[in-house]
Amino acid sequence: MSAPDPVLLDTGNFTTLKITETSDRLHAQLNRPEVRNAIDATMITELHAVCAHLEHHPKLLILSGTESGGRGIFASGADIGQLRDRGRADALRGVNSSAFERLAKLPMPVIAALDGYALGGGAELAWAADFRLGTPEVKIGQPETGLGIIPAAGALWRLRELAGEGIAKEILLAGRILDAQESLNHGLLNAIHPAEGLLDAAHALADRIAKQDPLAVRISKQVFSMPREAHPQIDNLAQAILFESEAKFERMQAFLDRREAKAAQRPDQPSGENR
């Protein structure tokens, strides 16, 4: 029996994620439909395995849900049964937050394809992505304070950055659940697509990203996440790296060659005497 390809993730022991992987992307489908894709400790472990793989083999990541009861669902939140039994030590370990933060810092962009409910930890998983596409049936919110806790896996600071303080406080402190159009209006979704076309739209976005220079995309993502105080110095250092890359010379030369070819195909402009 041949050894597994090191460029492909070994998913032989996975039970909560379905993985599809190609040369430039990995699709991880949350797969606990019996509990509406509630995020449990096993799913967190498998998300860490996905992150470890993509840290060593940078690729685009698409996250999506599955169907539950005939309807699409991304993730209904953390597994309340497990959450109820967690104590102070578990909170200090940051069970979910460590995985979501690791996902947010992956070298290549992450696309979340949301259908149905994305609540609690499911919403926080989506906030950690670089892009969020949704269906008209999406419902997004953070109901944690109604359960006597806070959303401690990123929502308390990512939501303000993504949507602004006003709507963030409505979601976090008043339990407001947003529909798809409201989410789009507040910048929490990049676009809305019919459920049957959601994954196609996610892959189309991944295709557009894949056409860019991978190193330029990786560095752009890293520089984008730096604090304001790091700019413009970090931009200059990053550009210095890219100015010496082989891809920069090849891509710019190809651009100049195409422009020259187009110019050669245009008919000569008439002279002033013939106007």
Coordinates of C-alpha atoms in Angstrom, one line a residue:
M1 CA 0.0 0.0 0.0
S2 CA 1.5 3.3 -1.0
A3 CA 2.1 6.1 1.5
P4 CA -0.4 9.0 1.5
D5 CA 0.5 12.1 -0.6
P6 CA 1.9 14.6 1.8
V7 CA 0.4 17.5 -0.2
L8 CA -3.1 16.0 0.5
L9 CA -4.7 16.0 4.0
D10 CA -5.0 12.6 5.6
T11 CA -8.7 12.5 6.6
G12 CA -9.0 8.8 7.4
N13 CA -10.0 9.5 11.0
F14 CA -12.2 12.5 10.3
T15 CA -15.9 12.2 11.4
T16 CA -17.1 15.8 11.5
L17 CA -15.6 17.3 8.3
K18 CA -15.8 16.1 4.7
I19 CA -12.7 17.1 2.8
T20 CA -12.3 17.7 -0.9
E21 CA -8.8 18.8 -2.0
T22 CA -7.2 19.8 -5.2
S23 CA -3.9 21.3 -6.1
D24 CA -4.9 24.9 -5.3
R25 CA -7.8 24.6 -2.7
L26 CA -9.4 22.6 0.0
H27 CA -13.1 22.4 0.7
A28 CA -14.1 21.5 4.3
Q29 CA -17.8 20.7 4.7
L30 CA -19.1 20.7 8.3
N31 CA -20.8 17.4 8.6
R32 CA -22.9 16.9 11.8
P33 CA -26.4 17.3 10.3
E34 CA -28.0 15.3 13.2
V35 CA -27.1 18.3 15.5
R36 CA -27.3 21.1 12.9
N37 CA -23.5 21.1 12.6
A38 CA -23.0 22.1 16.2
I39 CA -19.3 22.6 16.7
D40 CA -17.9 20.1 19.2
A41 CA -14.4 19.2 20.4
T42 CA -13.9 16.7 17.6
M43 CA -14.7 19.3 15.0
I44 CA -12.3 21.7 16.6
T45 CA -9.6 19.0 16.5
E46 CA -10.2 18.4 12.8
L47 CA -10.2 22.1 12.1
H48 CA -6.8 22.3 13.7
A49 CA -5.6 19.4 11.5
V50 CA -6.9 21.3 8.4
C51 CA -5.0 24.4 9.6
A52 CA -1.8 22.5 10.2
H53 CA -2.0 21.1 6.7
L54 CA -2.6 24.4 5.1
E55 CA 0.1 26.1 7.1
H56 CA 2.6 23.7 5.5
H57 CA 0.9 23.5 2.1
P58 CA -0.8 26.9 1.5
K59 CA -4.0 26.6 -0.4
L60 CA -7.4 28.4 -0.6
L61 CA -9.9 27.1 1.9
I62 CA -13.7 26.9 1.4
L63 CA -15.8 26.2 4.4
S64 CA -19.4 25.2 4.0
G65 CA -22.2 23.4 5.8
T66 CA -24.6 20.7 4.9
E67 CA -28.3 19.9 5.0
S68 CA -30.3 19.3 8.1
G69 CA -34.0 18.4 8.0
G70 CA -34.1 19.2 4.3
R71 CA -32.7 22.7 4.8
G72 CA -29.2 24.0 4.4
I73 CA -27.3 24.9 7.5
F74 CA -23.8 26.2 8.2
A75 CA -23.5 25.8 12.0
S76 CA -26.0 26.3 14.7
G77 CA -23.3 27.1 17.2
A78 CA -21.1 25.3 19.7
D79 CA -22.3 22.0 21.1
I80 CA -24.4 23.1 24.1
G81 CA -24.0 19.7 25.8
Q82 CA -20.3 20.1 25.8
L83 CA -20.3 23.8 26.5
R84 CA -22.5 23.4 29.6
D85 CA -19.8 21.1 31.1
R86 CA -16.8 23.2 30.4
G87 CA -15.2 25.1 33.3
R88 CA -12.7 27.9 33.9
A89 CA -9.7 25.9 32.7
D90 CA -11.5 25.2 29.4
A91 CA -12.3 28.9 28.9
L92 CA -8.7 29.9 29.6
R93 CA -7.5 27.3 27.0
G94 CA -9.6 29.1 24.4
V95 CA -11.0 25.8 22.9
N96 CA -12.8 27.4 20.0
S97 CA -11.0 30.8 19.8
S98 CA -7.6 29.2 19.3
A99 CA -8.8 27.2 16.3
F100 CA -10.7 30.2 14.7
E101 CA -7.7 32.5 15.2
R102 CA -5.5 29.9 13.6
L103 CA -7.9 29.7 10.7
A104 CA -8.0 33.5 10.3
K105 CA -4.2 33.5 10.0
L106 CA -3.9 30.9 7.3
P107 CA -1.5 31.9 4.6
M108 CA -4.1 31.9 1.8
P109 CA -7.7 33.3 1.9
V110 CA -10.6 31.5 3.5
I111 CA -14.1 31.6 2.0
A112 CA -17.1 30.8 4.1
A113 CA -20.2 29.6 2.2
L114 CA -23.2 30.2 4.5
D115 CA -26.6 28.7 4.2
G116 CA -29.3 28.7 6.9
Y117 CA -28.2 29.2 10.4
A118 CA -24.8 30.6 11.3
L119 CA -25.2 31.2 15.0
G120 CA -22.9 31.5 18.0
G121 CA -19.7 29.6 17.4
G122 CA -20.9 29.1 13.8
A123 CA -21.1 32.8 13.2
E124 CA -17.7 33.3 14.9
L125 CA -16.2 30.6 12.5
A126 CA -17.6 32.7 9.6
W127 CA -16.2 35.9 11.0
A128 CA -12.7 34.3 10.9
A129 CA -13.0 33.9 7.2
D130 CA -11.7 36.5 4.6
F131 CA -14.9 36.2 2.5
R132 CA -18.5 35.3 3.4
L133 CA -21.0 34.3 0.7
G134 CA -24.6 33.6 1.8
T135 CA -27.9 32.4 0.5
P136 CA -31.3 34.2 1.0
E137 CA -32.0 31.8 3.9
V138 CA -29.1 32.9 6.0
K139 CA -29.7 33.8 9.6
I140 CA -26.6 35.1 11.5
G141 CA -26.3 36.0 15.2
Q142 CA -24.7 35.7 18.5
P143 CA -27.2 34.4 21.1
E144 CA -24.5 33.7 23.8
T145 CA -25.6 36.3 26.4
G146 CA -29.0 34.6 26.5
L147 CA -27.2 31.5 27.7
G148 CA -25.3 33.3 30.4
I149 CA -21.9 33.5 28.5
I150 CA -20.2 35.7 26.0
P151 CA -19.1 35.0 22.4
A152 CA -15.5 34.5 23.3
A153 CA -14.2 33.1 20.0
G154 CA -13.8 36.4 18.1
A155 CA -17.2 38.0 17.8
L156 CA -16.6 40.6 20.5
W157 CA -13.9 42.3 18.5
R158 CA -14.2 41.0 14.9
L159 CA -17.9 42.2 14.6
R160 CA -17.0 45.8 15.4
E161 CA -14.2 45.7 12.8
L162 CA -16.5 44.1 10.2
A163 CA -19.8 46.0 10.7
G164 CA -19.2 48.9 13.1
E165 CA -20.0 49.4 16.7
G166 CA -23.7 50.1 16.5
I167 CA -24.9 46.9 14.8
A168 CA -22.2 44.9 16.6
K169 CA -23.7 45.9 19.9
E170 CA -27.2 45.0 18.7
I171 CA -26.0 41.5 17.8
L172 CA -23.9 41.0 20.8
L173 CA -25.9 42.7 23.6
A174 CA -29.5 42.5 22.4
G175 CA -29.4 39.1 20.6
R176 CA -30.4 40.5 17.2
I177 CA -30.4 37.9 14.4
L178 CA -29.7 39.3 10.9
D179 CA -31.1 37.9 7.7
A180 CA -29.2 37.7 4.5
Q181 CA -30.0 41.2 3.2
E182 CA -29.3 42.9 6.5
S183 CA -26.0 41.0 6.7
L184 CA -25.1 42.2 3.2
N185 CA -26.0 45.7 4.0
H186 CA -23.8 45.7 7.1
G187 CA -20.8 44.2 5.3
L188 CA -21.1 40.8 7.0
L189 CA -21.7 39.1 3.6
N190 CA -19.8 39.8 0.4
A191 CA -22.7 38.5 -1.8
I192 CA -25.9 36.6 -1.8
H193 CA -26.5 33.6 -4.1
P194 CA -29.2 31.0 -4.5
A195 CA -28.6 27.9 -2.4
E196 CA -28.1 25.7 -5.5
G197 CA -25.4 28.1 -6.7
L198 CA -23.6 28.9 -3.4
L199 CA -20.7 26.5 -3.8
D200 CA -20.3 27.4 -7.5
A201 CA -20.0 31.0 -6.4
A202 CA -17.5 30.1 -3.7
H203 CA -15.4 28.2 -6.3
A204 CA -15.7 31.1 -8.8
L205 CA -14.3 33.5 -6.2
A206 CA -11.6 31.0 -5.4
D207 CA -10.8 30.8 -9.2
R208 CA -10.4 34.6 -9.3
I209 CA -8.0 34.5 -6.3
A210 CA -6.1 31.6 -7.8
K211 CA -5.4 33.7 -10.9
Q212 CA -3.4 36.2 -8.8
D213 CA 0.3 35.6 -7.9
P214 CA 0.1 33.3 -4.8
L215 CA 3.0 35.0 -3.1
A216 CA 1.5 38.5 -3.6
V217 CA -1.8 37.2 -2.2
R218 CA -0.2 35.7 0.8
I219 CA 1.8 38.8 1.6
S220 CA -1.2 41.1 0.9
K221 CA -3.2 39.1 3.5
Q222 CA -0.5 39.4 6.1
V223 CA 0.1 43.1 5.6
F224 CA -3.7 43.8 5.6
S225 CA -4.0 42.3 9.1
M226 CA -1.1 44.4 10.6
P227 CA -2.0 47.3 12.9
R228 CA -2.0 50.8 11.6
E229 CA 1.2 51.6 13.4
A230 CA 3.1 49.1 11.2
H231 CA 2.3 51.0 8.0
P232 CA 3.8 52.2 5.7
Q233 CA 7.0 50.5 6.8
I234 CA 5.6 47.0 6.6
D235 CA 4.2 47.8 3.1
N236 CA 7.7 48.9 1.9
L237 CA 9.3 45.8 3.3
A238 CA 6.7 43.5 1.7
Q239 CA 7.0 45.3 -1.6
A240 CA 10.8 44.9 -1.5
I241 CA 10.3 41.2 -1.3
L242 CA 7.9 41.1 -4.2
F243 CA 9.9 43.4 -6.4
E244 CA 12.6 40.8 -6.5
S245 CA 10.3 37.8 -7.2
E246 CA 10.5 35.9 -10.4
A247 CA 6.7 36.1 -10.8
K248 CA 6.7 39.9 -10.7
F249 CA 9.1 40.0 -13.7
E250 CA 7.2 37.3 -15.6
R251 CA 3.7 38.8 -15.0
M252 CA 4.8 42.4 -15.8
Q253 CA 6.6 41.3 -18.9
A254 CA 3.5 39.3 -20.0
F255 CA 1.4 42.5 -19.5
L256 CA 3.8 44.6 -21.6
D257 CA 3.9 41.9 -24.3
R258 CA 0.0 41.8 -24.4
R259 CA -0.2 45.6 -24.7
E260 CA 2.4 45.7 -27.4
A261 CA 0.5 42.9 -29.3
K262 CA -2.7 44.8 -29.1
A263 CA -1.1 48.0 -30.2
A264 CA 0.4 46.2 -33.3
Q265 CA -3.1 44.9 -34.2
R266 CA -4.7 48.4 -34.2
P267 CA -4.8 50.2 -37.6
D268 CA -2.6 53.2 -38.0
Q269 CA -4.2 56.4 -36.9
P270 CA -5.0 58.8 -39.8
S271 CA -2.7 61.7 -40.1
G272 CA -3.8 65.3 -39.5
E273 CA -3.8 66.2 -43.2
N274 CA -6.5 63.5 -43.9
R275 CA -8.9 64.4 -41.1

